[in-house]
Short mmCIF file of C-alpha atoms in Angstrom, two decimals:
data_model
loop_
_atom_site.label_atom_id
_atom_site.label_comp_id
_atom_site.label_asym_id
_atom_site.label_seq_id
_atom_site.Cartn_x
_atom_site.Cartn_y
_atom_site.Cartn_z
CA MET A 659 0.03 -0.44 -0.14
CA SER A 660 0.93 3.66 -0.23
CA ASP A 661 1.60 5.84 2.34
CA ASP A 662 -0.47 8.87 0.68
CA LYS A 663 -4.29 9.14 2.36
CA ALA A 664 -7.34 7.51 1.09
CA PHE A 665 -8.73 10.95 1.55
CA SER A 666 -6.50 13.43 1.17
CA ILE A 667 -6.28 16.71 -1.45
CA ASP A 668 -3.62 18.73 -2.35
CA VAL A 669 -4.84 22.31 -2.24
CA GLY A 670 -1.75 23.36 -2.12
CA GLY A 671 -1.90 24.97 -6.23
CA LEU A 672 -5.87 26.90 -5.08
CA LYS A 673 -5.27 30.83 -5.49
CA SER A 674 -7.62 33.45 -4.42
CA ARG A 675 -7.46 35.92 -6.63
CA ALA A 676 -9.23 40.16 -6.08
CA LYS A 677 -11.61 40.70 -8.79
CA ASP A 678 -12.53 43.45 -10.74
CA HIS A 679 -15.28 45.42 -8.92
CA THR A 680 -14.44 48.70 -11.43
CA PRO A 681 -18.27 50.03 -12.57
CA GLN A 682 -16.44 49.64 -16.52
CA ALA A 683 -16.17 45.08 -15.56
CA VAL A 684 -19.50 45.19 -13.39
CA GLU A 685 -21.45 46.01 -16.60
CA LYS A 686 -19.44 44.09 -18.63
CA VAL A 687 -20.57 40.77 -16.19
CA ASP A 688 -24.53 41.91 -16.51
CA ARG A 689 -24.20 42.37 -20.21
CA ALA A 690 -22.78 38.96 -20.09
CA GLY A 691 -25.30 37.72 -17.72
CA GLU A 692 -28.40 38.96 -19.79
CA ALA A 693 -27.67 37.75 -22.98
CA HIS A 694 -26.99 34.36 -20.93
CA GLY A 695 -30.40 34.75 -19.22
CA PHE A 696 -30.17 35.79 -15.72
CA VAL A 697 -31.88 38.82 -15.36
CA ASP A 698 -31.46 41.37 -11.69
CA ARG A 699 -34.38 40.23 -9.59
CA SER A 700 -33.79 42.28 -6.59
CA PRO A 701 -36.21 44.27 -5.36
CA LYS A 702 -35.94 47.84 -7.11
CA LYS A 703 -37.37 49.81 -4.46
CA LYS A 704 -38.56 48.81 -0.66
CA ARG A 705 -41.78 46.92 -1.15
CA GLY A 706 -44.41 48.06 2.28
CA ARG A 707 -45.38 50.14 4.72
CA PRO A 708 -42.96 53.42 5.39
CA PRO A 709 -41.36 53.02 9.01
CA SER A 710 -43.24 54.67 12.26
CA PRO A 711 -41.24 57.06 13.72
CA ARG A 712 -41.96 55.24 16.70
CA THR A 713 -40.81 51.82 16.87
CA GLY A 714 -39.58 50.84 20.00
CA GLN A 715 -41.23 48.74 22.07
CA VAL A 716 -41.88 49.10 26.24
CA HIS A 717 -43.08 45.58 27.79
CA ALA A 718 -44.28 46.94 31.51
CA LYS A 719 -46.22 44.26 34.03
CA VAL A 720 -47.56 46.62 35.96
CA LEU A 721 -50.96 45.69 38.91
CA PRO A 722 -53.63 45.09 37.11
CA HIS A 723 -55.60 48.07 38.05
CA VAL A 724 -52.86 49.77 37.41
CA SER A 725 -54.17 48.00 33.24
CA GLU A 726 -57.71 49.24 33.99
CA GLU A 727 -56.72 52.77 34.21
CA ILE A 728 -53.33 52.66 31.74
CA SER A 729 -56.14 51.34 29.22
CA ALA A 730 -59.09 53.31 29.69
CA GLU A 731 -57.55 56.33 29.89
CA ALA A 732 -56.66 56.15 26.55
CA LYS A 733 -59.46 54.35 25.33
CA ARG A 734 -60.99 58.40 27.34
CA ARG A 735 -59.04 59.79 25.18
CA GLY A 736 -58.82 58.37 22.31
CA VAL A 737 -55.04 57.43 21.93
CA GLN A 738 -52.59 55.01 22.05
CA GLN A 739 -51.72 53.27 25.24
CA GLY A 740 -47.86 54.27 24.42
CA VAL A 741 -48.87 58.08 24.26
CA LEU A 742 -49.64 57.54 27.59
CA ILE A 743 -46.49 56.21 28.65
CA GLU A 744 -44.09 58.85 25.99
CA GLU A 745 -46.83 61.86 28.21
CA ALA A 746 -46.37 60.34 31.85
CA TRP A 747 -42.16 59.98 30.33
CA SER A 748 -41.58 63.49 29.62
CA HIS A 749 -43.89 65.01 32.91
CA TYR A 750 -41.23 62.84 34.59
CA CYS A 751 -38.31 64.21 32.82
CA ALA A 752 -39.51 67.77 32.81
CA GLU A 753 -39.98 67.14 36.69
CA HIS A 754 -36.76 66.16 37.72
CA GLY A 755 -34.74 68.19 34.79
CA ILE A 756 -33.58 65.86 32.55
CA ASP A 757 -33.48 66.63 29.16
CA THR A 758 -34.70 64.35 26.81
CA GLY A 759 -33.29 66.66 23.46
CA ILE A 760 -36.76 66.23 23.00
CA GLU A 761 -39.24 68.72 22.63
#
């Protein structure tokens, strides 16, 4: 039997080369791809809803009566519960001299 391992591969001959990223090279590759039937299928613009400025979430666990009171006040005023939390935080910051950077 030979001294070579049965499943060994010599990778010494493999070399990596830097790809050409110039606009001319990219255009050439795109044209060649389109000629062979490859087309760009990436979305042209972002679909769906535009992002909301209110993206942060607070998951506060409160006593049941507090939860009911917050829910009732939000319904009474016709706003979301998050608006009440934002207003409460703003009031807290104003009383304690904390600058939130939001006016």
